[in-house]
Each structure stands twice: as structure tokens, then as C-alpha cells.
Short mmCIF file of C-alpha atoms in Angstrom, two decimals:
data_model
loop_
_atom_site.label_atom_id
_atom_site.label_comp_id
_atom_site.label_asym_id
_atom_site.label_seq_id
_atom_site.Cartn_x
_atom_site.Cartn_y
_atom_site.Cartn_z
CA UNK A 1134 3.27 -1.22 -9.34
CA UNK A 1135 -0.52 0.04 -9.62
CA UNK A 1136 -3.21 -1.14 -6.66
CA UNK A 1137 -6.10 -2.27 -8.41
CA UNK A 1138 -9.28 -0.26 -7.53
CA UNK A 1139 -12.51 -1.78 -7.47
CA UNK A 1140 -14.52 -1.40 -10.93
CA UNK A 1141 -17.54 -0.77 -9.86
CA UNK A 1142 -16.53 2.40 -7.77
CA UNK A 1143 -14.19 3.57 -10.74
CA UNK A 1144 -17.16 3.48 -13.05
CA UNK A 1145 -19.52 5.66 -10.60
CA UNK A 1146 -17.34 8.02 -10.01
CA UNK A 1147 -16.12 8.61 -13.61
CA UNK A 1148 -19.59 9.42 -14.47
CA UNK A 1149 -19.48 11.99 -11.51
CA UNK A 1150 -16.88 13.55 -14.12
CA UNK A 1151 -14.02 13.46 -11.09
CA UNK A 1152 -10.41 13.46 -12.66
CA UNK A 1153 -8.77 10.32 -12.28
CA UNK A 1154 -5.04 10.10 -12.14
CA UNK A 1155 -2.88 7.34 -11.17
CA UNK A 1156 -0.92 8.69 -7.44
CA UNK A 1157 2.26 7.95 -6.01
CA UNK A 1158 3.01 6.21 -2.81
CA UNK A 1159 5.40 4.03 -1.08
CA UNK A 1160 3.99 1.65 1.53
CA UNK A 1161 6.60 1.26 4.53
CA UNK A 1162 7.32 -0.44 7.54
CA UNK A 1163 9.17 0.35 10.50
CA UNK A 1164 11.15 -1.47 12.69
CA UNK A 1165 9.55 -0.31 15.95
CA UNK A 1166 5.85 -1.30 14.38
CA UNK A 1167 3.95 -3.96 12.58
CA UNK A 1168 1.87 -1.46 10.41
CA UNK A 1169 2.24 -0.49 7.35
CA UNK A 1170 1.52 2.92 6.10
CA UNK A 1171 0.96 4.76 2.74
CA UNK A 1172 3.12 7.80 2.24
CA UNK A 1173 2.34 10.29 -0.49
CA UNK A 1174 5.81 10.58 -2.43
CA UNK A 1175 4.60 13.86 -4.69
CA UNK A 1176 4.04 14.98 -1.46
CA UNK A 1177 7.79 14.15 0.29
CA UNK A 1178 9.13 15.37 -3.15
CA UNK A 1179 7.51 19.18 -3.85
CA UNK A 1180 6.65 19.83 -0.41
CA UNK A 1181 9.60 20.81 2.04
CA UNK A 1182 7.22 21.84 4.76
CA UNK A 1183 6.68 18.18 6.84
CA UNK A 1184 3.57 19.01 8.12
CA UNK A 1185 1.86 17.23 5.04
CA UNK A 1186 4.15 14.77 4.70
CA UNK A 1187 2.41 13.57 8.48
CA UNK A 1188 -1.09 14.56 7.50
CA UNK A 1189 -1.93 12.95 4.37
CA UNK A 1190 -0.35 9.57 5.67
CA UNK A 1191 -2.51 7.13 6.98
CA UNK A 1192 -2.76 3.08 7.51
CA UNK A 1193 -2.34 0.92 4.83
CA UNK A 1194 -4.56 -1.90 5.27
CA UNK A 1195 -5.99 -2.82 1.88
CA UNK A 1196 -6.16 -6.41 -0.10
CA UNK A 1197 -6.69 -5.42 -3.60
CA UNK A 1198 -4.33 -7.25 -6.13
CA UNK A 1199 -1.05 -4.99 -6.89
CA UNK A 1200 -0.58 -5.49 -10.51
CA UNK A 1201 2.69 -4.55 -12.75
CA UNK A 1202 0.49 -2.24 -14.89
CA UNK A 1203 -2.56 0.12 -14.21
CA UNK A 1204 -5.85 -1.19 -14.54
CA UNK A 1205 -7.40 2.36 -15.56
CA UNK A 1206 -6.46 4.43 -18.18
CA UNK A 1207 -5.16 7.59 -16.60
CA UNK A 1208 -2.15 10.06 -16.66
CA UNK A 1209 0.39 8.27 -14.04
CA UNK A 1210 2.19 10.85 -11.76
CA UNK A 1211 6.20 10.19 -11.66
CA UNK A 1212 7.62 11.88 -8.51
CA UNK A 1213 11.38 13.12 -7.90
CA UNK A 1214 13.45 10.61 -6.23
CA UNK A 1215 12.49 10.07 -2.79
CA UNK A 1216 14.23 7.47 -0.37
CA UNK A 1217 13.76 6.13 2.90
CA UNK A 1218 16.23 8.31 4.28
CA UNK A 1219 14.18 11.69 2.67
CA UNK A 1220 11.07 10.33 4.66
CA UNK A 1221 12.63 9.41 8.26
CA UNK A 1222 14.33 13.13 7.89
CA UNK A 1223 10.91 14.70 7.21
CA UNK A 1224 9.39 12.63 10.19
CA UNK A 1225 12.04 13.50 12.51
CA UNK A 1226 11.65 17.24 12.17
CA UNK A 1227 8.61 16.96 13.51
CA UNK A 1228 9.34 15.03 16.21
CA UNK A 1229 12.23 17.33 16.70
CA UNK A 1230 9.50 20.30 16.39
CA UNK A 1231 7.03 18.63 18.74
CA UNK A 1232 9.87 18.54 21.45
CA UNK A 1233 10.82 22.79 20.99
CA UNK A 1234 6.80 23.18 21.03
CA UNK A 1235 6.47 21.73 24.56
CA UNK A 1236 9.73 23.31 25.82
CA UNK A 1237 8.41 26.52 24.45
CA UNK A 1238 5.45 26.20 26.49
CA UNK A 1239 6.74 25.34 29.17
CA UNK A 1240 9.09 28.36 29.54
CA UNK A 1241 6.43 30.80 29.03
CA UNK A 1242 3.57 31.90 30.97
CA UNK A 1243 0.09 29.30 29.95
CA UNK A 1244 -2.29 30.60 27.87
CA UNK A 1245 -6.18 30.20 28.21
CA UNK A 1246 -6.60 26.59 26.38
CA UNK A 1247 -10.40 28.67 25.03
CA UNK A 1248 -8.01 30.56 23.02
CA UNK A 1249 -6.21 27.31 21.76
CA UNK A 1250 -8.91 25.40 21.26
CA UNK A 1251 -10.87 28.51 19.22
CA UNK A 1252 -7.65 28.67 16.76
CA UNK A 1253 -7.97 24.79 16.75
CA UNK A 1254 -11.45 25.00 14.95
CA UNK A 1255 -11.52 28.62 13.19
CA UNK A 1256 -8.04 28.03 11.31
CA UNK A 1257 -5.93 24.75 10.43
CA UNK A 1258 -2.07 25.43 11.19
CA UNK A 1259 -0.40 25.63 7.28
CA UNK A 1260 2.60 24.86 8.42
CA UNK A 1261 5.05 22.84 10.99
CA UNK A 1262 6.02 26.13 13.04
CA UNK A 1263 2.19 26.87 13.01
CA UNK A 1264 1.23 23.27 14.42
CA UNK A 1265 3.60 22.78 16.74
CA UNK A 1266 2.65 26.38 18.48
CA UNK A 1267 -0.56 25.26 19.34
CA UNK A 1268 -0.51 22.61 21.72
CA UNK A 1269 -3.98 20.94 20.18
CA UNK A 1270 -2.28 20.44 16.79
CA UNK A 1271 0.76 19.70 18.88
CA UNK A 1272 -0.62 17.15 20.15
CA UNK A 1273 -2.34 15.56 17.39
CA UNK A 1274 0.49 15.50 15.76
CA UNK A 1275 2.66 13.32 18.45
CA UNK A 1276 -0.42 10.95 18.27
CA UNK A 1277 0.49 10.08 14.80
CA UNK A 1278 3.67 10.12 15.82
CA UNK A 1279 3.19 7.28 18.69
CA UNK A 1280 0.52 5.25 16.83
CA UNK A 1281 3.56 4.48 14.00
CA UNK A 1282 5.74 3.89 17.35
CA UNK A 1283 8.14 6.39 16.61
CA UNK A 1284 9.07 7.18 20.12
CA UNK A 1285 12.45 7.65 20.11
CA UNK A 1286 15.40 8.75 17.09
CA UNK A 1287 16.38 5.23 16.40
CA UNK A 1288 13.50 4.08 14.12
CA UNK A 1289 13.78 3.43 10.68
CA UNK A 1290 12.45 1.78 7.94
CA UNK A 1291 12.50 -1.72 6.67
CA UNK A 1292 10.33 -1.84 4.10
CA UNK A 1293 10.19 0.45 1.33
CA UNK A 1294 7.50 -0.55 -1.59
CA UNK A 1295 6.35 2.56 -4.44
CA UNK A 1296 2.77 1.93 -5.83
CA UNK A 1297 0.52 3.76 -7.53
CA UNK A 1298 -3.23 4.47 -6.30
CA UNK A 1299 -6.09 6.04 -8.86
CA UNK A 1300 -7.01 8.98 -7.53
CA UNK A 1301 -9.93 10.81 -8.33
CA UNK A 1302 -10.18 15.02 -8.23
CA UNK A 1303 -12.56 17.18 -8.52
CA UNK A 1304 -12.02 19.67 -11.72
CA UNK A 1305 -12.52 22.59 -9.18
CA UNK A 1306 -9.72 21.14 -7.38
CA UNK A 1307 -11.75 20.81 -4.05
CA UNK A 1308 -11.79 17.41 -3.91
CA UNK A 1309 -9.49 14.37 -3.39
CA UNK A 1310 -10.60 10.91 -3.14
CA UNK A 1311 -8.61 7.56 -3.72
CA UNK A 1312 -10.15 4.46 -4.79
CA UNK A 1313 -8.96 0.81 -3.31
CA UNK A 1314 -11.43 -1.10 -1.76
CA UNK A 1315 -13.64 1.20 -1.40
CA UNK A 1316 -13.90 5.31 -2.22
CA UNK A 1317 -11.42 7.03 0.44
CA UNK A 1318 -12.03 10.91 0.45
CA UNK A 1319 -8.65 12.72 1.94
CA UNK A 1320 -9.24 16.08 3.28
CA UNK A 1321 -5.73 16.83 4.28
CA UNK A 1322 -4.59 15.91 0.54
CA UNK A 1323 -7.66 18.90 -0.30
CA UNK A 1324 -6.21 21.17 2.18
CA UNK A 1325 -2.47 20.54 1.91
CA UNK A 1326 -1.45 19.26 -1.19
CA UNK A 1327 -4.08 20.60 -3.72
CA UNK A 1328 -3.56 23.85 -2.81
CA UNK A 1329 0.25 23.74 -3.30
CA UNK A 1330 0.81 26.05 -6.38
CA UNK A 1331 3.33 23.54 -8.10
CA UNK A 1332 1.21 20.25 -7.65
CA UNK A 1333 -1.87 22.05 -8.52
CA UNK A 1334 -0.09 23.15 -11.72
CA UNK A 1335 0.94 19.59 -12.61
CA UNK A 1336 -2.34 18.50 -11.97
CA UNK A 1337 -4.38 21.06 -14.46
CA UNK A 1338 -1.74 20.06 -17.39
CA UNK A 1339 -2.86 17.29 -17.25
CA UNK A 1340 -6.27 18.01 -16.82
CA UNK A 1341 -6.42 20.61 -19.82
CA UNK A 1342 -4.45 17.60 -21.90
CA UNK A 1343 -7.46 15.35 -21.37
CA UNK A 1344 -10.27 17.90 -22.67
#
């Protein structure tokens, strides 16, 4: 299933020569919530590190028509099978990581927050071990955590639905922006996932087979 983008921001930002590619997601719902949320399956599929998976996940609140076949001609990304079960794992560990983070902390002498907050700003943790170390990523990353009600290790999901969003990327690979309703411009996906050596490799086939 493909959302339908709006035309008028799909023609603009061809012209801005941006790479357009059709982008895998699941929309899901959990039992303890009545939000749904977009999760990047390319992601949950070549990335083990869950950090990502968190990051470049985010509300799903759009209206455009979800059609059986992409409105756009583009190059349509298949991901390796990814279930439910593959997601709630990947969300767990870093609950699980958020939990050893805080007990670490509080077995060890505190720290000067200045020194947390300067790492904070002057260098985004890269991975889960990283985050959870800091307790301003830390706790950014049990906000997500509570605002998709996952307080406890007895959520799951209930609704599992792939689509596909057109995603437009810079040829530089410093940019990542999906199109619904209106132009969405991801910088976790331009920090996380573009910079993965395998994804970025998939995406410059394709780009070289479109020249």
C-alpha cells in the first residue's frame, strides 16, 4: 500500500532535483495507546542498534488516500521481513537499557549535569549504550517511550499495517524529507539511517540506475 503525497509538493521538490524513492513503514497501534505511529521497517531490518528504530519514529496522523499502487514513479524499497514481534523486541531493549542507565547512575558518584548537558549539544549519542549513559538522552528517550504508553513489559501491538511513503533525498545524501500532507524533513533519518553504510549503498544503486 503507497500513501498518496500531495502533487503539488512532489512537483516542487522534483525540480529541486531531490531523489525520490518510495519508503517502507508499518503504521501500528498498541494496546496501551490510541495513537498510531509510523515505524521505518528498512530501519528495524538493517539496523540492529535500537536507538534508530526509536528516533526516526514519530506520530502518524495523516489523511491522504492509501492507494494499492504508487502514485509517483519511483524505485520502491522492499525491506527484510519484519514482524510485530521484531519491533516490540527492539523497543523493549531500550526500555530495558533505560532501566540499567538509571541504576548505573545511581550506584555511582553524580556527575556535574554542565558536563552532561555540553555532550548533549556538542555530540549526538550513535548508539543505545551511548544514549542511555547520558541521562539527557536518557531521558529523552523514556519520553518517547511514555508518550506511546509503553510503561510497563506487557504492551504489544494490535495493529500492524506496511505502507509505503515517497521519500525525497538529497543526492549528497544530507537530506531526508517525506512527503504526505505536507513536506516532512527527518533529521534523525539524516543522522541515523543515511549514514548507515548498507542503506546508503542501497540507496546510491539506485540512484546511479536513474542517471
Amino acid at each position: 500500500m503507497f500513501l498518496k503525497p500531495h502533487e503539488r509538493l512532489v512537483k516542487i521538490y522534483r525540480s529541486r532535483k531531490l531523489f525520490l524513492i518510495w519508503w517502507p513503514f508499518t503504521i501500528v497501534n498498541f494496546d496501551t495507546c490510541d495513537n498510531s505511529y509510523l515505524v521505518d521497517l528498512l530501519v528495524a531490518s538493517e539496523i540492529t542498534d535500537p536507538l534508530p528504530l526509536i528516533l526516526t519514529m514519530r506520530r502518524y496522523r495523516d489523511k491522504r488516500p492509501i492507494e494499492p499502487s504508487p502514485s509517483v514513479e519511483a524505485p520502491i524499497l522492499i525491506p527484510r521481513s519484519v514482524g510485530p514481534s521484531t519491533i516490540m523486541e527492539m523497543i523493549y531493549k531500550v526500555k530495558k537499557g533505560i532501566e540499567v542507565g538509571k541504576d548505573r547512575e545511581a550506584s555511582r558518584e553524580s556527575r556535574p549535569i554542565r558536563s552532561y548537558r555540553y555532550q548533549a549539544f556538542s555530540k549526538r549519542p550513535s548508539t543505545l549504550e551511548e544514549a542511555i549513559a547520558n541521562p539527557i538522552s536518557r531521558g529523552i528517550l523514556s519520553e518517547i517511550l511514555s508518550s506511546m504508553c509503553i510503561s510497563n513489559n506487557k504492551a504489544r501491538i494490535i495493529s500492524y499495517n506496511p505502507i509505503h511513503i515517497l521519500a525525497g533525498i538529497s543526492r549528497d545524501m544530507k537530506e531526508f524529507n517525506l512527503f504526505t500532507d505536507k513536506k516532512i524533513r527527518s533529521i534523525n533519518h539524516e543522522i541515523y539511517v543515511l549514514t548507515n553504510e548498507h542503506i546508503k549503498g542501497l540507496i546510491e544503486k539506485y540512484i546511479r540506475l536513474s542517471v
